[in-house]
Amino acid sequence: MPMNNPDAALDEMDRAIKGLKAVGVQFFTNVNGAPLDLPELKPLFEKMAGYDLPIWIHPARGANFPDYLTEEKSKYEIWFVFGWPYETSVVMARLVFGGYFDQFPNLKIITHHMGGMVPYFEGRVGTSWAQLGTRTSDEDYTGILKRLKKPHLEYFKSFYADTALFGASSGTKCGLEFFGVDHVLFASDCPFDPEKGPGYIRETIKIIDALPIPDEERHKIYEGNARRLLKL
Amino acid sequence: MPMNNPDAALDEMDRAIKGLKAVGVQFFTNVNGAPLDLPELKPLFEKMAGYDLPIWIHPARGANFPDYLTEEKSKYEIWFVFGWPYETSVVMARLVFGGYFDQFPNLKIITHHMGGMVPYFEGRVGTSWAQLGTRTSDEDYTGILKRLKKPHLEYFKSFYADTALFGASSGTKCGLEFFGVDHVLFASDCPFDPEKGPGYIRETIKIIDALPIPDEERHKIYEGNARRLLKL
């Protein structure tokens, strides 16, 4: 979506979904460097919740986002390897604590790279944020958890996640355990593997085929969840 | 260590280890916002490799490190929950691609929070960085992998990791699978749980006791690896 122009994005969503039968839209994790929870972008989330169709969130950070305060850019493509899943995780937190899922209960968001950092750091997400506000003195965060209708970890589990972990078997198990089998969708990130095409598809299928789950659950990951979520 | 004064840090390391029988030292992941791979800090790594004793790397980012280019600070304590493991991961990459482990083969580094993002994103670390240089045009990274003596993923596996994942069972399994049972050390992060003490200890022990591994491997995690690494 052309997020730098919210009105145009709203029109484009209608044209794509009503006119062209699109079954979802993609937002990048930042808009020219700005966050997705800007007030002027909220109608975009509202519209997709109204359609009851998913938003794919795709990371977008570049080398111009430095990893240290004293530096101007990110070295060694760290912005890509770690920065992208980091930025996915940041969006998830901003939407959760911004109350988006209470305001738009139908909101469905598919995160790339198996939910960013959230599943591996489930314990941190759960227990550190259970103390939200205790590490902040210049702003009062202590009311945020109370204002949310559900425990904060439940919102993080309400995201969907794709399987694009590039051949990481134990990460895939960890992500699946966190989101549950109804919230994980097949994706490979083809053609960005070193073989420029078949590598990620083959390795991701190998991992999913080897998961110790019943075939009906495997079928959900491969296509069932997508059919349900995209109304296919 | 007082990293803002490298000479003082070198003296303090000698005093602590020779004089006070310290069995390792702690570096934060940045030095007043600057990276750990500054040339003037390299003698600190060299010295610890000489002692053949470990460096604990502890994340240190604050709310003043923003999550978006348009913002001045990190919201909702994201700097803490996600920013800390991110910064651990960044240090790991900077040391690996800076050739620290080829230069100092004895270097032993213990990472907090089970190795930051590296185990969950093992596939990304492996296959994305196998293409290091292809996403960068203003600097030539294409010689880095060739200059390293081993495949880059092996260096990431050569780090040590602690079990402070705050009650995340599947993350613990994922981290253990990545680093291997000889490179994982018990830690709980007591007293920073919501109960202010016993919570993380109890939950971390529960997870390690339930790992499907032989008791001799469990013993390594609880104390054997620490005894070996710290020469106790």
PDB file of N, CA and C in Angstrom, chain A residues 157-161 176 179-185 216-217 220-221 224-226 228-229:
ATOM      1  N   LYS A 157      -0.019 -13.742  20.687  1.00  0.00           N
ATOM      2  CA  LYS A 157      -0.351 -15.046  20.128  1.00  0.00           C
ATOM      3  C   LYS A 157      -1.436 -14.952  19.061  1.00  0.00           C
ATOM      4  N   SER A 158      -2.134 -13.831  19.001  1.00  0.00           N
ATOM      5  CA  SER A 158      -3.228 -13.703  18.027  1.00  0.00           C
ATOM      6  C   SER A 158      -2.716 -13.323  16.633  1.00  0.00           C
ATOM      7  N   PHE A 159      -1.438 -12.961  16.529  1.00  0.00           N
ATOM      8  CA  PHE A 159      -0.859 -12.745  15.198  1.00  0.00           C
ATOM      9  C   PHE A 159      -0.764 -14.077  14.459  1.00  0.00           C
ATOM     10  N   TYR A 160      -0.659 -13.983  13.146  1.00  0.00           N
ATOM     11  CA  TYR A 160      -0.343 -15.149  12.326  1.00  0.00           C
ATOM     12  C   TYR A 160       1.139 -15.049  11.948  1.00  0.00           C
ATOM     13  N   ALA A 161       1.724 -16.187  11.605  1.00  0.00           N
ATOM     14  CA  ALA A 161       3.152 -16.189  11.287  1.00  0.00           C
ATOM     15  C   ALA A 161       3.400 -17.102  10.104  1.00  0.00           C
ATOM     16  N   LEU A 176       5.862 -22.558  15.978  1.00  0.00           N
ATOM     17  CA  LEU A 176       4.594 -23.295  15.900  1.00  0.00           C
ATOM     18  C   LEU A 176       4.006 -23.480  17.288  1.00  0.00           C
ATOM     19  N   PHE A 179       2.516 -19.860  18.351  1.00  0.00           N
ATOM     20  CA  PHE A 179       1.306 -19.359  17.674  1.00  0.00           C
ATOM     21  C   PHE A 179       0.201 -20.403  17.588  1.00  0.00           C
ATOM     22  N   GLY A 180       0.569 -21.676  17.627  1.00  0.00           N
ATOM     23  CA  GLY A 180      -0.424 -22.733  17.469  1.00  0.00           C
ATOM     24  C   GLY A 180      -0.661 -23.035  16.002  1.00  0.00           C
ATOM     25  N   VAL A 181      -1.136 -24.249  15.725  1.00  0.00           N
ATOM     26  CA  VAL A 181      -1.191 -24.747  14.350  1.00  0.00           C
ATOM     27  C   VAL A 181      -2.215 -24.004  13.479  1.00  0.00           C
ATOM     28  N   ASP A 182      -3.165 -23.300  14.101  1.00  0.00           N
ATOM     29  CA  ASP A 182      -4.137 -22.549  13.301  1.00  0.00           C
ATOM     30  C   ASP A 182      -3.623 -21.181  12.861  1.00  0.00           C
ATOM     31  N   HIS A 183      -2.469 -20.790  13.362  1.00  0.00           N
ATOM     32  CA  HIS A 183      -1.961 -19.449  13.066  1.00  0.00           C
ATOM     33  C   HIS A 183      -0.633 -19.451  12.315  1.00  0.00           C
ATOM     34  N   VAL A 184      -0.246 -20.596  11.760  1.00  0.00           N
ATOM     35  CA  VAL A 184       1.019 -20.680  11.019  1.00  0.00           C
ATOM     36  C   VAL A 184       0.730 -21.019   9.557  1.00  0.00           C
ATOM     37  N   LEU A 185       1.283 -20.231   8.655  1.00  0.00           N
ATOM     38  CA  LEU A 185       1.028 -20.409   7.218  1.00  0.00           C
ATOM     39  C   LEU A 185       2.330 -20.662   6.468  1.00  0.00           C
ATOM     40  N   GLU A 216      -3.322 -33.823   9.324  1.00  0.00           N
ATOM     41  CA  GLU A 216      -4.356 -32.797   9.177  1.00  0.00           C
ATOM     42  C   GLU A 216      -3.858 -31.437   9.677  1.00  0.00           C
ATOM     43  N   GLU A 217      -2.945 -31.461  10.645  1.00  0.00           N
ATOM     44  CA  GLU A 217      -2.363 -30.189  11.100  1.00  0.00           C
ATOM     45  C   GLU A 217      -1.358 -29.669  10.071  1.00  0.00           C
ATOM     46  N   LYS A 220      -3.149 -27.922   7.441  1.00  0.00           N
ATOM     47  CA  LYS A 220      -3.520 -26.539   7.809  1.00  0.00           C
ATOM     48  C   LYS A 220      -2.393 -25.570   7.480  1.00  0.00           C
ATOM     49  N   ILE A 221      -1.160 -25.968   7.828  1.00  0.00           N
ATOM     50  CA  ILE A 221      -0.007 -25.084   7.592  1.00  0.00           C
ATOM     51  C   ILE A 221       0.211 -24.890   6.096  1.00  0.00           C
ATOM     52  N   GLY A 224      -4.638 -25.090   4.505  1.00  0.00           N
ATOM     53  CA  GLY A 224      -5.924 -24.914   5.186  1.00  0.00           C
ATOM     54  C   GLY A 224      -6.072 -23.533   5.819  1.00  0.00           C
ATOM     55  N   ASN A 225      -5.050 -23.116   6.548  1.00  0.00           N
ATOM     56  CA  ASN A 225      -5.128 -21.800   7.211  1.00  0.00           C
ATOM     57  C   ASN A 225      -5.224 -20.675   6.184  1.00  0.00           C
ATOM     58  N   ALA A 226      -4.488 -20.805   5.105  1.00  0.00           N
ATOM     59  CA  ALA A 226      -4.536 -19.773   4.062  1.00  0.00           C
ATOM     60  C   ALA A 226      -5.938 -19.714   3.442  1.00  0.00           C
ATOM     61  N   ARG A 228      -8.751 -20.531   4.783  1.00  0.00           N
ATOM     62  CA  ARG A 228      -9.697 -19.957   5.752  1.00  0.00           C
ATOM     63  C   ARG A 228      -9.500 -18.440   5.861  1.00  0.00           C
ATOM     64  N   LEU A 229      -8.229 -18.055   6.050  1.00  0.00           N
ATOM     65  CA  LEU A 229      -7.923 -16.645   6.312  1.00  0.00           C
ATOM     66  C   LEU A 229      -8.194 -15.776   5.081  1.00  0.00           C
TER      67      LEU A 229
END
